[in-house]
Coordinates of C-alpha atoms in Angstrom, one line a residue:
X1 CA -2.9 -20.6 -37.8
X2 CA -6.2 -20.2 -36.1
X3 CA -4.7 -21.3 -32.8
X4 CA -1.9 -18.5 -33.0
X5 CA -4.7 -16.0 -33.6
X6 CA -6.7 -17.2 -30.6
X7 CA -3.7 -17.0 -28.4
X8 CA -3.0 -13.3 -29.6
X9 CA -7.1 -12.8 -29.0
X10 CA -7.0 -14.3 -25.3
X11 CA -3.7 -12.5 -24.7
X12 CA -5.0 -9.4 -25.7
X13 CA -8.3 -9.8 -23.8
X14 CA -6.6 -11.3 -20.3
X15 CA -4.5 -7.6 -21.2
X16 CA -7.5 -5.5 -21.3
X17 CA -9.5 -7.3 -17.9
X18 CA -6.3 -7.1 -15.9
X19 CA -6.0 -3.0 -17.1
X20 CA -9.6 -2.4 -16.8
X21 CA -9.4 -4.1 -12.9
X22 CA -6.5 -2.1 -12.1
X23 CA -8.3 1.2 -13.1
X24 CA -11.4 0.3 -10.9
X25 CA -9.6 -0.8 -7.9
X26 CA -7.4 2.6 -8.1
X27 CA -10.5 4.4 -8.6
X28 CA -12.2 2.6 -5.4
X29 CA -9.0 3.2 -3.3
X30 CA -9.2 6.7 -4.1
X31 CA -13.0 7.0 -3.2
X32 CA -12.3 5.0 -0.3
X33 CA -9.5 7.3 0.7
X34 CA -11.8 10.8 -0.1
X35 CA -14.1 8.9 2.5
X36 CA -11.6 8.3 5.0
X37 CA -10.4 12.0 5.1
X38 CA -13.8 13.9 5.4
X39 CA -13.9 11.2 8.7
X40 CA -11.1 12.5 10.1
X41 CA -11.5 16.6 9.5

């Protein structure tokens, strides 16, 4: 039983990283495209 609920725990947290990653590399692609526009104007 204490297997199943460390398999739900690790699935849960590998879940949350992969969201969390996700958010920051959208948010850095959208910084990094801000960036690139003032350049060009």
């Amino acid at each position: 039983m204490i297997d199943v609920l460390q398999g739900v725990v690790a699935l849960v947290v590998g879940a949350t990283a992969a969201r969390v990653r996700g958010i920051a590399l959208g948010l850095l692609l959208y910084q990094l495209l801000g960036v690139m526009q003032q350049n060009l104007v």
